[in-house]
Every structure is written in C-alpha cells, then in structure tokens.
Short mmCIF file of C-alpha atoms in Angstrom, two decimals:
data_model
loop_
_atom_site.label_atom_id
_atom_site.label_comp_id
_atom_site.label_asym_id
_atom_site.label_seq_id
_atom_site.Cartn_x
_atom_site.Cartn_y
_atom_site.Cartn_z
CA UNK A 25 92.36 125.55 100.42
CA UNK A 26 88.41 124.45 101.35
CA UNK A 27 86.32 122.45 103.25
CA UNK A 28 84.55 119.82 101.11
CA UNK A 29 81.89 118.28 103.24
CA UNK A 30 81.08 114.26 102.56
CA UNK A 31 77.83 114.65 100.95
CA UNK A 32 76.70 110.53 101.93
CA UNK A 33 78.44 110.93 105.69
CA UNK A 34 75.30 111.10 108.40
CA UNK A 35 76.10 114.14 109.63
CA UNK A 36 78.14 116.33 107.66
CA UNK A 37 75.21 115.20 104.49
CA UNK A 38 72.84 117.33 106.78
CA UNK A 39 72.40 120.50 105.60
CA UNK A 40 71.38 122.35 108.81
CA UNK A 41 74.99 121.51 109.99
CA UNK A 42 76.93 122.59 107.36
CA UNK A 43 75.35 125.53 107.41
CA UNK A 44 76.11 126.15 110.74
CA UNK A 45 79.86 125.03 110.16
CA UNK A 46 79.61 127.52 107.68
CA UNK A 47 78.83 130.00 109.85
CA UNK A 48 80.38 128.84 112.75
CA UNK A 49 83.81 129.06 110.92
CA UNK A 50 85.83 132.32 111.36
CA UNK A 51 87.65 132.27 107.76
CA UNK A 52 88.68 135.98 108.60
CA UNK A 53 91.07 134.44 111.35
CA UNK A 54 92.34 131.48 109.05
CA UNK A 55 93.31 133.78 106.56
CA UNK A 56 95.13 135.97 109.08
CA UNK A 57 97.03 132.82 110.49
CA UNK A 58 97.76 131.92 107.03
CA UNK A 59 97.40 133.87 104.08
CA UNK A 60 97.03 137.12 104.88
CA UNK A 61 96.57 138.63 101.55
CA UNK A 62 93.96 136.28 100.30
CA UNK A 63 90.44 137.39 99.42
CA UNK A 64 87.38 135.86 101.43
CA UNK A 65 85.62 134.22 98.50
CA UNK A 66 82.10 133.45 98.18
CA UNK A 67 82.00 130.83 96.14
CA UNK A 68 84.04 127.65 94.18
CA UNK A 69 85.79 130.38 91.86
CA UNK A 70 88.26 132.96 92.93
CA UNK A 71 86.90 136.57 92.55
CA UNK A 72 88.87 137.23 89.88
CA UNK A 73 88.06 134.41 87.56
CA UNK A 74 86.29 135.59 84.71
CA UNK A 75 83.39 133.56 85.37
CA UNK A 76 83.04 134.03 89.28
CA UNK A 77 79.60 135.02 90.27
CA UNK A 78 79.05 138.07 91.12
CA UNK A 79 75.36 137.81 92.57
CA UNK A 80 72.79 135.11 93.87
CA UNK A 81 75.59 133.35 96.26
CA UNK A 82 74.69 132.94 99.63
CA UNK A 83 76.94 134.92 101.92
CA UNK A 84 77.74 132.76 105.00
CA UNK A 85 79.66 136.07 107.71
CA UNK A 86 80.89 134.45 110.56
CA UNK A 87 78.04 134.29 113.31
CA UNK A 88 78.89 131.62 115.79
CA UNK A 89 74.97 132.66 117.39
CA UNK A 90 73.53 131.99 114.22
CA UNK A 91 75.05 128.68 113.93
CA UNK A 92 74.15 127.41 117.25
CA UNK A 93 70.31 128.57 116.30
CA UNK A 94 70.41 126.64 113.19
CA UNK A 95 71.63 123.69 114.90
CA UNK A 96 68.90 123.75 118.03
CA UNK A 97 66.14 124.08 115.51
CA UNK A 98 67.69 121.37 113.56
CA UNK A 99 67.19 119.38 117.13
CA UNK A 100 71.10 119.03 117.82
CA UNK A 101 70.98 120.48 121.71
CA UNK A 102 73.25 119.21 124.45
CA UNK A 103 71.22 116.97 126.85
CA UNK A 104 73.86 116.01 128.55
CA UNK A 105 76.37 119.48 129.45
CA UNK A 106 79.49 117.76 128.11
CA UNK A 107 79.79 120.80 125.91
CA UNK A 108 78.99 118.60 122.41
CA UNK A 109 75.60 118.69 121.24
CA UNK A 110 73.11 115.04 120.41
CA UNK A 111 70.47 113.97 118.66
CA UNK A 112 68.43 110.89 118.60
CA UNK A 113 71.62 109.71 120.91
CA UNK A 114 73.89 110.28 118.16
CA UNK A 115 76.97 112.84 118.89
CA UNK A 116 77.53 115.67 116.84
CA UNK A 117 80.48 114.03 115.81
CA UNK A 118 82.61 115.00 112.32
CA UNK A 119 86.05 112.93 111.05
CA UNK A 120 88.65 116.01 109.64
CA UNK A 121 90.57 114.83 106.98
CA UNK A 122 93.80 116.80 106.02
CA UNK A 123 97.68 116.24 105.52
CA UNK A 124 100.09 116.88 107.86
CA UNK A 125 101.45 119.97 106.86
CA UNK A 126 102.08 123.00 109.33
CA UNK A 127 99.51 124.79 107.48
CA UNK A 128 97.17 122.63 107.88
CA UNK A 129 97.93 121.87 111.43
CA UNK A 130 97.02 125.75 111.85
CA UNK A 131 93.48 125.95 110.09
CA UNK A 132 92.34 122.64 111.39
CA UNK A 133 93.01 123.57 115.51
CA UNK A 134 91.16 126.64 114.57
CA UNK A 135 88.50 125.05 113.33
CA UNK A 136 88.09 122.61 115.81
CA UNK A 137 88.07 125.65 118.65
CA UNK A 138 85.04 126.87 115.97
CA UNK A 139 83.58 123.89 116.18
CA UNK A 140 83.91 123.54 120.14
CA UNK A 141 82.20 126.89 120.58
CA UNK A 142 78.71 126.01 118.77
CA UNK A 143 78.79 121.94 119.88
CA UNK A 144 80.38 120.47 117.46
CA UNK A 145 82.81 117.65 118.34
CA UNK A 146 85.83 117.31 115.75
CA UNK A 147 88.56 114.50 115.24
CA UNK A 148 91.20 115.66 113.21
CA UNK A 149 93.23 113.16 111.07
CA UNK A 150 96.59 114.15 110.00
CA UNK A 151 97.29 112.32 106.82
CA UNK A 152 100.50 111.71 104.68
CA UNK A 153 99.40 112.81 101.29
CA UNK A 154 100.44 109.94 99.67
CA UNK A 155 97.84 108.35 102.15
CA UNK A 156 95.05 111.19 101.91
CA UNK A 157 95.18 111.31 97.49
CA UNK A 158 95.38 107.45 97.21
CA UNK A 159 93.80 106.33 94.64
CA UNK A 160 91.86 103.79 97.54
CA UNK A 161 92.58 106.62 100.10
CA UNK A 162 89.65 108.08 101.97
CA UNK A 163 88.84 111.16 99.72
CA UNK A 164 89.19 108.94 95.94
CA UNK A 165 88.87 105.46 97.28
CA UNK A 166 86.82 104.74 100.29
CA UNK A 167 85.10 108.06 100.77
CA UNK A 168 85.54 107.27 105.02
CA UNK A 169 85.43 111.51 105.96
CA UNK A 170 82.72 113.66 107.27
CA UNK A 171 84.55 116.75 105.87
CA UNK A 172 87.96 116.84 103.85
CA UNK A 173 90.49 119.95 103.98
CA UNK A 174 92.82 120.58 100.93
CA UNK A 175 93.64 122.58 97.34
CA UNK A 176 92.73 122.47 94.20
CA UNK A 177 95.24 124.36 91.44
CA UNK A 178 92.72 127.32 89.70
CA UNK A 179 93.64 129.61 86.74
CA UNK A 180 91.73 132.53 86.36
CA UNK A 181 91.47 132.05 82.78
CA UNK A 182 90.77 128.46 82.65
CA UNK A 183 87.64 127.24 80.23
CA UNK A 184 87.62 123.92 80.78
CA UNK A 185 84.81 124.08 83.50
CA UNK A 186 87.16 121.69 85.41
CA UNK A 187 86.17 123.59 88.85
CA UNK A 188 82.53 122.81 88.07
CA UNK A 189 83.12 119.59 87.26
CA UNK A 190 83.92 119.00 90.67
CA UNK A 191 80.72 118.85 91.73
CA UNK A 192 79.40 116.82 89.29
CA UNK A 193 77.84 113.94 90.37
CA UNK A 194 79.33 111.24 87.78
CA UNK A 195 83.01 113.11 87.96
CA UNK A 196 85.88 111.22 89.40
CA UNK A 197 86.88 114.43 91.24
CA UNK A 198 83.99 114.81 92.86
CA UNK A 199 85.20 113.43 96.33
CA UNK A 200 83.05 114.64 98.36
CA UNK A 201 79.45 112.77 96.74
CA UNK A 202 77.73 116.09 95.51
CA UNK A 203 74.60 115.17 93.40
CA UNK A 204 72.70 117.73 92.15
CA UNK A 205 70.86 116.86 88.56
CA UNK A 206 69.99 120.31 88.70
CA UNK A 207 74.08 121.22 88.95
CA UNK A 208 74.55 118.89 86.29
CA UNK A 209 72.09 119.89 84.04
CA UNK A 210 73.48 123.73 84.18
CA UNK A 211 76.81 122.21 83.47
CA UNK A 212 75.74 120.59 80.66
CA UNK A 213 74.56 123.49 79.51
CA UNK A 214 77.58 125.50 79.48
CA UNK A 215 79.83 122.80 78.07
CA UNK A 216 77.38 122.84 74.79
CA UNK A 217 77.81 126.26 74.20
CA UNK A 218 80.94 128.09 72.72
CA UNK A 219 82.36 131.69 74.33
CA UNK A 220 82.51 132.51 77.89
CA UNK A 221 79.54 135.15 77.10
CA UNK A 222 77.27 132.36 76.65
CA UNK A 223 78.80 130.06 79.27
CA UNK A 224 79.02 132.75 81.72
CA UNK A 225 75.18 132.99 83.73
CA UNK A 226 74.85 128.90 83.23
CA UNK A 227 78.38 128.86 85.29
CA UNK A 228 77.29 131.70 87.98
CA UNK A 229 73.73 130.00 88.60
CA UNK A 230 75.88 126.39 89.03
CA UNK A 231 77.98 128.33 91.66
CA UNK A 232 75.00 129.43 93.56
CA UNK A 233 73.60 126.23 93.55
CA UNK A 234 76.85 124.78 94.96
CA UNK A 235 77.00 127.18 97.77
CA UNK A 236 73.56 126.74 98.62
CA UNK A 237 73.93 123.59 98.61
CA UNK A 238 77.32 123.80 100.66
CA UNK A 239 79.40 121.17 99.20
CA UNK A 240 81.93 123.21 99.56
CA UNK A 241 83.43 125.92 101.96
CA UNK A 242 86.35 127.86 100.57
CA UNK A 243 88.71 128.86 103.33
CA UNK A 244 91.79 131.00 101.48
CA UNK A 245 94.04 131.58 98.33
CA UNK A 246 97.54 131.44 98.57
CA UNK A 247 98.88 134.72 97.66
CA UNK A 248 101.84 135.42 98.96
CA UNK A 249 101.72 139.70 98.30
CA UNK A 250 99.97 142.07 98.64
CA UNK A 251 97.15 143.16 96.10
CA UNK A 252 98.21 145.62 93.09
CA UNK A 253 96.67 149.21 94.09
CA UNK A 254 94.80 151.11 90.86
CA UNK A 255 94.05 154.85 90.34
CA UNK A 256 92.72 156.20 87.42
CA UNK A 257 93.23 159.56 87.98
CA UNK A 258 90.42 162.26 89.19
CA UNK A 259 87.82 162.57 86.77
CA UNK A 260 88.09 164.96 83.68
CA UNK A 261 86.19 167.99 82.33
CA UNK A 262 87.09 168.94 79.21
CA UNK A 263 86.05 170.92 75.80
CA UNK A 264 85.06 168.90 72.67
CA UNK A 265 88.28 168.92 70.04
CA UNK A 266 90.52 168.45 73.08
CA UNK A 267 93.12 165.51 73.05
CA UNK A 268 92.06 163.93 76.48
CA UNK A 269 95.06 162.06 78.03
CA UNK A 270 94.25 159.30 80.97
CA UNK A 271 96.93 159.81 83.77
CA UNK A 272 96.90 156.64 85.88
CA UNK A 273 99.28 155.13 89.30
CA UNK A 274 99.19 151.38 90.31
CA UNK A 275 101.51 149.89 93.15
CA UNK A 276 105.09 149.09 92.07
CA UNK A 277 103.83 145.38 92.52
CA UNK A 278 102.42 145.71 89.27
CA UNK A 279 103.17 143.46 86.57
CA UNK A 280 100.68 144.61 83.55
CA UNK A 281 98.03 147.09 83.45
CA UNK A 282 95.11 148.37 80.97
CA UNK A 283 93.29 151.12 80.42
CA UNK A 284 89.52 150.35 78.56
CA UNK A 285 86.25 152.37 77.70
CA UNK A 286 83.08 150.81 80.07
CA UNK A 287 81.03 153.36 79.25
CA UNK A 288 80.46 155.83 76.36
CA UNK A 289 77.43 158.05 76.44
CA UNK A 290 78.73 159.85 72.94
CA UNK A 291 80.49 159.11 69.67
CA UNK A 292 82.75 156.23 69.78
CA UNK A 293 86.05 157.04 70.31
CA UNK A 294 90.12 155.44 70.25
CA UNK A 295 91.89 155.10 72.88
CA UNK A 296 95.69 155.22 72.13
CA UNK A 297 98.20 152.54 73.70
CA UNK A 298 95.99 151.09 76.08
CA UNK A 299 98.46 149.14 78.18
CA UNK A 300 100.43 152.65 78.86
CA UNK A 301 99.90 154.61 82.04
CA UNK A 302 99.23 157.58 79.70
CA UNK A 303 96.98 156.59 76.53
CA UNK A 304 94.95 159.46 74.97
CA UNK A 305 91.51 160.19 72.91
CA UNK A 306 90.46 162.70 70.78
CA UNK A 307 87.13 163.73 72.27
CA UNK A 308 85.32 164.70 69.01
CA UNK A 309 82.21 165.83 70.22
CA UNK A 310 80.44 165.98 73.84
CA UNK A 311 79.30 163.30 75.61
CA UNK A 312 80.24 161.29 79.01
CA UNK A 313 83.23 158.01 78.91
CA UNK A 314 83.77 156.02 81.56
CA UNK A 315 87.44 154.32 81.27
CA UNK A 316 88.89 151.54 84.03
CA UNK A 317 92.53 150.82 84.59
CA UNK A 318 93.05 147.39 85.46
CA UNK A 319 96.91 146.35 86.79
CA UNK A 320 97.66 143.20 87.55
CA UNK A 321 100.87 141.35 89.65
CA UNK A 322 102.91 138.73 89.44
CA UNK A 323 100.63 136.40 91.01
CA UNK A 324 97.45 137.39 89.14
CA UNK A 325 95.53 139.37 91.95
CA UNK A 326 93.93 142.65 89.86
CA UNK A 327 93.05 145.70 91.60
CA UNK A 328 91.05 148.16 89.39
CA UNK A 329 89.56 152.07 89.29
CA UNK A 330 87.34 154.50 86.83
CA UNK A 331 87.39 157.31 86.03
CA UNK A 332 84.99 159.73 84.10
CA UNK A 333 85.73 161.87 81.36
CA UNK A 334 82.85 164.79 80.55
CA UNK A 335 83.07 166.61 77.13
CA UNK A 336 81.25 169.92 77.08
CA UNK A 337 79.74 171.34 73.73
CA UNK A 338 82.04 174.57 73.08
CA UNK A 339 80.39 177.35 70.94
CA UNK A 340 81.57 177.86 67.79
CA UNK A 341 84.18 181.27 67.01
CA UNK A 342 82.99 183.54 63.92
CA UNK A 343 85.69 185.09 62.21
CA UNK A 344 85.86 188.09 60.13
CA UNK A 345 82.76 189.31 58.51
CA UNK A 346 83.77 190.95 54.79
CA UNK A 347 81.32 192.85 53.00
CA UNK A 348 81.36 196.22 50.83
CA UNK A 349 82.22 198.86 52.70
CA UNK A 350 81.69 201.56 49.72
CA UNK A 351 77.99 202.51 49.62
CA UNK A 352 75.02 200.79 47.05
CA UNK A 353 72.25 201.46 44.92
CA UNK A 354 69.13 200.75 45.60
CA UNK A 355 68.33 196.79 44.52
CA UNK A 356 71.85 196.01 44.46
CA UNK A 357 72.64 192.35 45.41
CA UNK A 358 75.24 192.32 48.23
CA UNK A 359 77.35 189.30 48.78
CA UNK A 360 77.95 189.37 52.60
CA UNK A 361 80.39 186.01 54.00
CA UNK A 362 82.08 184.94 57.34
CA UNK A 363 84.29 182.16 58.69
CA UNK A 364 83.78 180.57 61.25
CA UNK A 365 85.61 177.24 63.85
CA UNK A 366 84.17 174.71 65.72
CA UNK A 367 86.38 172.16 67.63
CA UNK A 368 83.27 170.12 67.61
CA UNK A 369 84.08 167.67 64.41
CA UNK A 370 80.41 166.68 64.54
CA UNK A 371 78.71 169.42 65.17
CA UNK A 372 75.87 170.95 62.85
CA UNK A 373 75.70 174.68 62.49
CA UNK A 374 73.55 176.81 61.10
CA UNK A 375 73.78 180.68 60.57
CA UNK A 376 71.89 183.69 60.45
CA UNK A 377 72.30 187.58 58.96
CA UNK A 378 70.44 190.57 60.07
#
C-alpha cells in the first residue's frame, strides 16, 4: 500500500506539504499495526527488486518537528488556535481516499492522528472499491482526491517498467497527475535500451526523481512472514591446492538459496553446485574470494551474507636429492637431480645448487 498525492489538487500539489506529510507520517507504526514484517521502503520499488535504487533517494524518517517547520516556512501557521493550520484563509484541508477495508480503516485513523499533530486537517472517505477503481471514479475518472491510499501488484522480477510508468505523465495509470518531462524522458530512455544492465541507473535516477518529487509515499508490503535469515559461514583461511568447501545456514523459512563469487582478487575459480548449502572450489593458487549466499522464501523476501575465503601461497616440498655417492675425478661432469611438490597449480619455481 502508498499514499499517492493528487498532483493538480491545491494543496496536496504543494510540495512543502507533502513533504511534511512525508515526514509527519509514522510508517514505522503503520507497519506495526499492519504488516509487521514489511520493509520500510524508500522508494516506488520494493528493496528487493532488481532495479530498486540503492542511492540518491531522499530519505523522509519520521520527524513530526521537521514537518511542522516545513509547513510554517511554507506560511501554513494556525492564526486562529483551532489546532489546523491556514493560509491566505484557506484551511489546511486534504480529502483521503481509500476503500473500506479494516486495513485501511487502521492506516488511515493513524494517519489522520499524524496529520492532527503537525496541523493538518484530514477527511477520510471510505470507498467501496467498485466505487474508488471506477473507471469515472475519483482516482481514474474524475481525479476529485487530495491524496489516494491503495496497492499496486509488484514482481520483483518484472521488466516491463510498468511501476515507472505510473508516473508518467501521458499513462492511464497515472492517477494521481504526476508530470515530470524530466521522469519521462529517463523512462524513455530505459524502454529503448535492451538488458536490465543498461536499464538499470536510467530506472534508479527516475526513482529519485519520483521521491523528490513525492508523488508517491510508500507505506508497507504485505508479507505475511518473517524474513529468510542467511549465514555464510565464518570466513576461511586456507592453503593453495586445498578443496575449499562453503558451509552455509538460512532459516527453515527458506524456499531456495545460492551461493555466488562477488569478489575474486586471484585466478578464476568454479564453484560446485551453487544452489547447495555445501558447494566447493579448488583454490588453485592464492588470492582473496568473496562468495554471498542468498536464500529466499516463499513469498520472495531474500536475506543474504558473505563470506571471505583467503588462500595463502604454501612453499613448495623438495624431495630426495640423488647424486653419486662414490667419489670423482677431477673434471668429471656430475649429474645432480631432485623432486620437488607444489600444491600451487600456478606457481613458477625456480631452483638453485650449491
């Protein structure tokens, strides 16, 4: 579930107050009253959608203080004490859209208690959802909210941009009026192009914009368990030649898990049944790998952990040396040889006689 605020509405399309409804809002205590395994996310995209953003989103904590600053120097105060703050004789006033669900009952009374403690005055209307997703309804027909409360579906391995697309401005689904040409533009941009690589920092710049822009305020996920728990095992120290083998433990929540290589400062190396809690590697020579397990549930949360293998040069062991044992003449050539082992399979040796 989110907030999407009614980018054309006269006060919810200001951006001083949805910042301080972003603030103002204490998404910690929806989640607990709802959903309390869900993540807090930061942006449009849950965190473990391959393209979610990992940087350059603004973070919006809950700081009631800050949002009543925002709104004073924004010149909302309350001139009259009622508790609801004015401007230019024009409440601070905001239309709630939602269905009637219990759950949504729940998050919108504590949002309007948010609301009431930094001056904002909230109406909540309880829709049928027949009423709410009509096509002439208020969100896809009239566009009559200040801010809107409801789901979209999201699979973490979805390509078809369709949670960008959102927010762009000529986009049927884009309820709430967003208009960014900027937005668009790094849309269009990603839908030209072909892998996720090259879609990827045109789709994490678009969420930043978004957020910054606050068309949008994503309130929780509906997870219904717990998070999978990774561990990778304590990190490694080992000899080149030794068969390393990865030891790792998830939660018994886990549906799938795999093991992959990060990091390798070294030869390349194989790593044996990957998506076994026990794959191995034969660590040919020395350098430093870097290997995350990553187990996933039936619900798609992922939970991972690293862990780091070092592989230490071992010297090489000199066998037997054979040479005459008898004694020579003078000027006689003398064939002296020795054998020697290195579990290093790359190593270079060389050797010396005196």
């Amino acid at each position: 579930d989110h907030l999407t605020f009614n980018m054309t509405d006269p006060i919810a399309g200001e951006l001083a107050v949805r910042q301080a409804i972003a603030y103002g809002t204490d998404r910690a205590r929806v989640i607990a009253a709802t959903y309390p395994y869900s993540p807090l996310w930061d942006t449009y995209l849950p965190p473990d959608h391959w393209a979610h953003a990992t940087s350059g989103v603004p973070q919006y904590d809950f700081d009631p203080q800050l949002a009543r600053d925002i709104l004073t120097a924004a010149g909302w105060v309350d001139e009259d004490g009622d508790g609801v703050r004015e401007k230019n004789g024009v409440r601070l006033h905001i239309d709630y859209y939602t269905t009637w669900a219990t759950l949504r009952a729940t998050v919108s009374q504590i949002f309007v208690e948010n609301m009431a403690d930094i001056g904002i005055e909230v109406e909540v209307f309880a829709l049928s959802p027949g009423i709410l997703f009509a096509s002439d309804g208020p969100l896809f027909g009239t566009h009559e909210f200040g801010i809107a409360q409801f789901a979209w579906g999201v699979d973490v391995n979805d390509d078809t941009l369709f949670h960008g697309e959102i927010f762009e401005s000529q986009s049927e689904n884009n309820v709430g009026l967003y208009n960014n040409p900027a937005a668009d533009g790094l849309l269009a941009e990603a839908r030209a192009l072909g892998t996720r690589a090259e879609k990827l920092l045109y789709l994490q710049q678009h969420q930043a914009l978004v957020m910054t822009d606050l068309a949008t305020l994503p309130l929780f996920q509906r997870i219904e368990s717990p998070p999978p728990v990774a561990d990778a095992g304590p990190d490694q120290t080992v000899g080149e030649g030794t068969v390393v083998t990865l030891s790792g433990e998830w939660s018994s929540n886990a549906a799938a898990y795999h093991w992959e290589v990060v990091e390798a400062v070294g030869p390349a190396i194989v790593l044996s049944e990957p998506d076994t809690a026990t794959p191995n590697f034969t660590a040919f020579d020395d350098g430093v790998y870097t290997f995350r397990l990553t187990v996933r549930n039936g619900v798609g949360a992922t939970a991972s952990d690293e862990v780091v293998v070092t592989v230490n040069n071992v010297a090489p062991t000199l066998g037997v040396i054979t040479a005459p044992s008898g004694p020579l003449a003078v000027n006689t050539a003398v064939a002296i040889s020795a054998a020697f082992s290195d579990p290093g399979l790359l190593d270079t040796h060389t050797a010396e006689i005196d």
